CSV table of C-alpha atoms in Angstrom, one decimal:
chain,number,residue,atom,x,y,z
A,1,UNK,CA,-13.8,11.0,-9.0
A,2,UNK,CA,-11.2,9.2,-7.2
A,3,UNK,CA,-12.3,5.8,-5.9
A,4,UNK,CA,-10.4,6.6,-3.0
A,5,UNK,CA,-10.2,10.0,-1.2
A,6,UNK,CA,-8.8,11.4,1.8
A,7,UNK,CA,-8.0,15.0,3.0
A,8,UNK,CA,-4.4,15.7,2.1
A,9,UNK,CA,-4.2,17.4,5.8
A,10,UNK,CA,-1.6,18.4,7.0
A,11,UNK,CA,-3.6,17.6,10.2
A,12,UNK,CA,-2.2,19.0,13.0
A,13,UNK,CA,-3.5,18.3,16.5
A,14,UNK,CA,-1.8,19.2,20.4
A,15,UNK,CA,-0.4,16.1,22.1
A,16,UNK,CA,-3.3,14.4,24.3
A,17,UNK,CA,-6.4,15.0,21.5
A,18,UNK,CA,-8.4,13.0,19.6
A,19,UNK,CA,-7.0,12.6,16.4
A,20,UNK,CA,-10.1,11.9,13.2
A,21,UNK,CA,-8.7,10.6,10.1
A,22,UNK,CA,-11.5,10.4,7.3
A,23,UNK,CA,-12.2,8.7,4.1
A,24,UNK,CA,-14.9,8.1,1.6
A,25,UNK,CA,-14.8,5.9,-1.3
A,26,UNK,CA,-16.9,5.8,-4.7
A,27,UNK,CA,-17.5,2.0,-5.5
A,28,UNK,CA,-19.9,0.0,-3.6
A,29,UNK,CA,-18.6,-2.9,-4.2
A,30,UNK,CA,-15.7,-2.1,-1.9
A,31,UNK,CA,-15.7,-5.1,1.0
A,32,UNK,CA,-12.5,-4.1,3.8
A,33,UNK,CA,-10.8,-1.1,4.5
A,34,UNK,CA,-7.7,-0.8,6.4
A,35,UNK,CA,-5.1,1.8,7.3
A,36,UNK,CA,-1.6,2.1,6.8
A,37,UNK,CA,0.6,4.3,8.7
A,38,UNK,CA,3.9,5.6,6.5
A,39,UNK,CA,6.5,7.5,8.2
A,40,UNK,CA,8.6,10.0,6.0
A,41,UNK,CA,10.8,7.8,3.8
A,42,UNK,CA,9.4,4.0,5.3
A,43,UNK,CA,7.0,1.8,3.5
A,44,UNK,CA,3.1,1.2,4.8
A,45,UNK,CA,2.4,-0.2,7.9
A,46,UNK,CA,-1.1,-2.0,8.6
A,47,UNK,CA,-2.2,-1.1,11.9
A,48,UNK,CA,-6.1,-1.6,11.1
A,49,UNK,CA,-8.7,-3.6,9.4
A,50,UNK,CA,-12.2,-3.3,9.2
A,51,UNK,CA,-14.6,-5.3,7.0
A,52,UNK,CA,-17.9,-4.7,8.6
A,53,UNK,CA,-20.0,-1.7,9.7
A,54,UNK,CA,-19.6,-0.6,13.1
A,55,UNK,CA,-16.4,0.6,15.3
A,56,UNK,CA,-13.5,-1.9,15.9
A,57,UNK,CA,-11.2,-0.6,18.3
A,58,UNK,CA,-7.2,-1.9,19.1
A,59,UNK,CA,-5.6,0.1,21.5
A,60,UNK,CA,-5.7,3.5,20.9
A,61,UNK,CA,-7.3,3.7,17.7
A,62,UNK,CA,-10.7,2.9,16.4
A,63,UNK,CA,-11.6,2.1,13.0
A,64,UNK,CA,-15.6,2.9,11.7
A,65,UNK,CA,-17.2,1.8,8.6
A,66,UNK,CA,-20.4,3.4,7.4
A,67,UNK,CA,-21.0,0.8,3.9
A,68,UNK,CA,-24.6,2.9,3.8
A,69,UNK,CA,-22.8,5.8,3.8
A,70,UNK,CA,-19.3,4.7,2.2
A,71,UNK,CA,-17.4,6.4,4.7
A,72,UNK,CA,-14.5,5.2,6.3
A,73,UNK,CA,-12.6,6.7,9.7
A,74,UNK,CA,-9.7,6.3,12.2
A,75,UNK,CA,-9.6,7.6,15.3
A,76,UNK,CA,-6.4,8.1,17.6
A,77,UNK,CA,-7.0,8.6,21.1
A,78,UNK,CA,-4.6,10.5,23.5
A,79,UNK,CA,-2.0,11.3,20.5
A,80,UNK,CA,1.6,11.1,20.6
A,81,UNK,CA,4.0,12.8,18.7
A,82,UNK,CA,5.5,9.1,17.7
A,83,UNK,CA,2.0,9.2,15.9
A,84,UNK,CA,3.1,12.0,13.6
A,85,UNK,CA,2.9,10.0,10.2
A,86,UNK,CA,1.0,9.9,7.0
A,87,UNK,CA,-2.1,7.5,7.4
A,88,UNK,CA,-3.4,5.8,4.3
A,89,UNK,CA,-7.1,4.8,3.7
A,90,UNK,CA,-7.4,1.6,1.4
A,91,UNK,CA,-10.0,-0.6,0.1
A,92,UNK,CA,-10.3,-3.7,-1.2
A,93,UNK,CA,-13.2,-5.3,-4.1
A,94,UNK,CA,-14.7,-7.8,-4.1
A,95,UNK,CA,-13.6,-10.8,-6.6
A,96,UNK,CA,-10.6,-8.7,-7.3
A,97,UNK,CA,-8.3,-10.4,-5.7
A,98,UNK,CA,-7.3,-8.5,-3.0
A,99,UNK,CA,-5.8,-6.0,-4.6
A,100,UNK,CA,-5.6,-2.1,-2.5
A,101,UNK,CA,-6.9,1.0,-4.1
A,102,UNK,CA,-5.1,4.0,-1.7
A,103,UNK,CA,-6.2,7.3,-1.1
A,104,UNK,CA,-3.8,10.0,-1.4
A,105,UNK,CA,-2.8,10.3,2.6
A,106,UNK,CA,-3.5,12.1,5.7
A,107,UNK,CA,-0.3,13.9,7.4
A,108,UNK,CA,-0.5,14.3,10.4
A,109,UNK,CA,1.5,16.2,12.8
A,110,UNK,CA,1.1,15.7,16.6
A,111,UNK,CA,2.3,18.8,18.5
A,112,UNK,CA,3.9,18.3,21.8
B,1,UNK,CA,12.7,-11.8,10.4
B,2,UNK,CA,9.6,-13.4,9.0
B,3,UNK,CA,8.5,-10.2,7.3
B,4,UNK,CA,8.6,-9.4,3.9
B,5,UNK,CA,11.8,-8.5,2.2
B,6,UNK,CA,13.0,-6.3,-0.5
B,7,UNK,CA,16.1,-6.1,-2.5
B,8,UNK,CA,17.7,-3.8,-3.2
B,9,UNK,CA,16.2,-0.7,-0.5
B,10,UNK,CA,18.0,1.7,-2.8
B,11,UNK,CA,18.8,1.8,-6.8
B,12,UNK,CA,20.6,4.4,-8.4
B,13,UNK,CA,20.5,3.8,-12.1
B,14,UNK,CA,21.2,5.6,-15.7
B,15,UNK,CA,18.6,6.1,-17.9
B,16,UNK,CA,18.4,3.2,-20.5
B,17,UNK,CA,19.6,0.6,-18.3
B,18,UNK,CA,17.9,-2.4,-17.0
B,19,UNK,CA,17.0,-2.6,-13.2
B,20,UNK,CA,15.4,-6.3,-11.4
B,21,UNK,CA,14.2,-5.8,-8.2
B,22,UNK,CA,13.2,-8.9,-5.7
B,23,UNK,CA,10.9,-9.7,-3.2
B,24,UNK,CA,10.5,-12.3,-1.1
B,25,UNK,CA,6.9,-12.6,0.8
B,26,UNK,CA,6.0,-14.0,4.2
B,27,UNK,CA,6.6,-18.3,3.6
B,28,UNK,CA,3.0,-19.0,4.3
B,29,UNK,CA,1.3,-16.4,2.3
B,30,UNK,CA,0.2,-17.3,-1.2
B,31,UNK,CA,-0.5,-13.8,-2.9
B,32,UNK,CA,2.0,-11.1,-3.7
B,33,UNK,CA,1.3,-7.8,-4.9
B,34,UNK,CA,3.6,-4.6,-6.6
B,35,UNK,CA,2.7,-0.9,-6.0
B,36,UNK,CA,4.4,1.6,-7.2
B,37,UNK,CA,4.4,5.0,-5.1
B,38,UNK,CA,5.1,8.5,-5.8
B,39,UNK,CA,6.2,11.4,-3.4
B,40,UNK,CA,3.1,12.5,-1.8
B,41,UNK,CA,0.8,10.0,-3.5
B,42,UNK,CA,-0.7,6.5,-2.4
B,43,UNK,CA,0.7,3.4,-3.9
B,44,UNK,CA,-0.6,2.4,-6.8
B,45,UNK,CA,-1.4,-1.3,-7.9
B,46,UNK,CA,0.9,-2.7,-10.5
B,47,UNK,CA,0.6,-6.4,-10.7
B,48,UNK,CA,-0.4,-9.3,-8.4
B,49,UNK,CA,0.0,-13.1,-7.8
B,50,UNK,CA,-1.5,-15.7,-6.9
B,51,UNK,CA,1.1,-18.4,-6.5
B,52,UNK,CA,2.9,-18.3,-9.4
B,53,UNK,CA,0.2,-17.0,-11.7
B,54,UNK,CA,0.0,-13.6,-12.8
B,55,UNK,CA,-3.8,-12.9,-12.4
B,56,UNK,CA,-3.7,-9.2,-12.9
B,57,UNK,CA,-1.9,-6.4,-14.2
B,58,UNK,CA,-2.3,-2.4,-14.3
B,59,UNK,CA,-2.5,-0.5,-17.3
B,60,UNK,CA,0.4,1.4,-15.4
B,61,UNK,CA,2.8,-1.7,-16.4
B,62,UNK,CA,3.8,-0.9,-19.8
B,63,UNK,CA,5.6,-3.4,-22.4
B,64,UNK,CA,9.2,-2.4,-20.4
B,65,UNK,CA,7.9,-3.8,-17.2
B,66,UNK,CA,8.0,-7.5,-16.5
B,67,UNK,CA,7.1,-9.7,-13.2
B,68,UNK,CA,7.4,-12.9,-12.2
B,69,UNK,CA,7.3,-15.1,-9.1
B,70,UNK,CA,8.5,-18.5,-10.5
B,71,UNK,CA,7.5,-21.5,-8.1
B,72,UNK,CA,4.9,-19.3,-6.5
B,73,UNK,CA,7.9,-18.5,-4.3
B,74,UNK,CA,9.9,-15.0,-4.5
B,75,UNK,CA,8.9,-12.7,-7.0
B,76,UNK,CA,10.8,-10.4,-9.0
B,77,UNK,CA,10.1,-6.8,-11.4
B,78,UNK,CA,12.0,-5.6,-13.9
B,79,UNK,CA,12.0,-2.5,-15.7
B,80,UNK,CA,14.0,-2.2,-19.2
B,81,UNK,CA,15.4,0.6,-20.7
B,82,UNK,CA,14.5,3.1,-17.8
B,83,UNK,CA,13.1,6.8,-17.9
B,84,UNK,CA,13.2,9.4,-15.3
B,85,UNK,CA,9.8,8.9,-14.9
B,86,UNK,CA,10.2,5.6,-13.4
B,87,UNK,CA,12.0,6.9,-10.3
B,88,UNK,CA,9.7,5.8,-7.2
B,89,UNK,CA,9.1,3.5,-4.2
B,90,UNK,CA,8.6,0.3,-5.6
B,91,UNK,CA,7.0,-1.8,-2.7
B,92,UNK,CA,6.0,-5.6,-2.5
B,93,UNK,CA,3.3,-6.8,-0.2
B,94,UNK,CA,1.7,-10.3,0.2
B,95,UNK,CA,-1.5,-11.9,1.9
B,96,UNK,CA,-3.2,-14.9,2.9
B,97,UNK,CA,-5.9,-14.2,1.6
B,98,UNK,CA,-7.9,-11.5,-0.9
B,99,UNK,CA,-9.7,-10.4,2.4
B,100,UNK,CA,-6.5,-11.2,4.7
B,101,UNK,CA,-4.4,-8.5,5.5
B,102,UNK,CA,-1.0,-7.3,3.5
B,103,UNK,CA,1.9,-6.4,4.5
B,104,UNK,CA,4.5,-4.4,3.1
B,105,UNK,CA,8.1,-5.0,2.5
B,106,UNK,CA,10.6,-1.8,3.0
B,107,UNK,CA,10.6,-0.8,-0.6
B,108,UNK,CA,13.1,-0.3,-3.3
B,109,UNK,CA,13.9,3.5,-4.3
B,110,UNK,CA,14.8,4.0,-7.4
B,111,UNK,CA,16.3,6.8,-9.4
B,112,UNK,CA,16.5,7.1,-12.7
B,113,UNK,CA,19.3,10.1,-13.6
């Protein structure tokens, strides 16, 4: 099992929806999550951080942590085909430094 | 630009040959991190610093891979005597802190032909 895994997508949704990026990881130990956006050919860009259970919302997205349930989401409200990206679920663990372990990647493709 | 900068964004190199790549963090933060990523994969952890002490490395960095960040300062990886299996995204990131956030430079592509 991965220690990091995300649907491979591609996730395609109309211009305007609700866009629900998921992720669930394997070790407990696992403190803070964030999410990277990667357009075709560019390198990772943070857009969220979440180290505590609950929603924490910046703009139009909202990141959830369920530690209980060792699921991580993103959500992307009112979509824009600017959005059209892959989005990458990482985690960090504790006393290790900081180091990411990355999923694989959500595409997603936001229709106009 | 106070972002984190790669060099070179592209490398082009023969099989055999020698390749450095740099990578100069934001000034303030104190840990630096290589990933190595594949088409259609996440990055994967290589090696990281803190300062100028290598705390970690991956079993992915074999004997022909080397790192270094000498003052704590810039950092730089090299790969000898290449294989086509190197070719990827080689990305650098740094933090504040092993909780703070990390940012990514732009990456150096290299191919190995």
């Amino acid at each position: 099992q991965k220690e990091v895994e995300q649907n491979s997508g591609p996730l395609s949704v109309p211009e305007g929806a609700i866009a629900s990026l998921n992720c669930t990881y394997s070790d407990r130990g696992s403190q803070s999550f964030f999410w990277y956006r990667q357009y075709s050919g560019k390198s990772p860009e943070l857009i969220m951080s979440i180290y505590s259970n609950g929603d924490k919302e910046d703009g139009r997205f909202t990141a959830q942590l369920n530690k209980a349930s060792q699921y991580v989401s993103l959500l992307i409200r009112d979509s824009q085909p600017s959005d059209s990206a892959t989005y990458l679920c990482a985690g960090t663990l504790d006393n290790q430094g900081g180091k990411l372990i990355f999923g694989q990647g959500t595409e997603l493709s936001v229709k106009p | 630009d106070t972002g984190v900068s790669q060099d070179p964004r592209h490398k082009i190199t023969k099989r055999g040959q020698n390749v450095t790549f740099r990578c100069d963090p934001i000034s303030e933060h104190n840990r630096l991190y290589w990933y190595r990523q594949t088409l259609g994969q996440g990055p994967e952890f290589l090696t990281y610093f803190q300062n100028e002490a290598q705390l970690e490395k991956s079993r992915l960095l074999s004997d022909r891979f080397s790192a270094e960040r000498p003052k704590g300062s810039f950092s730089t990886l090299e790969i000898q005597r290449t294989e086509q299996g190197d070719s990827a995204m080689y990305l650098c990131a740094s933090s504040l802190s092993p909780r703070g956030d990390a940012f990514f430079g732009q990456g150096t592509r290299l191919t190995v032909v």
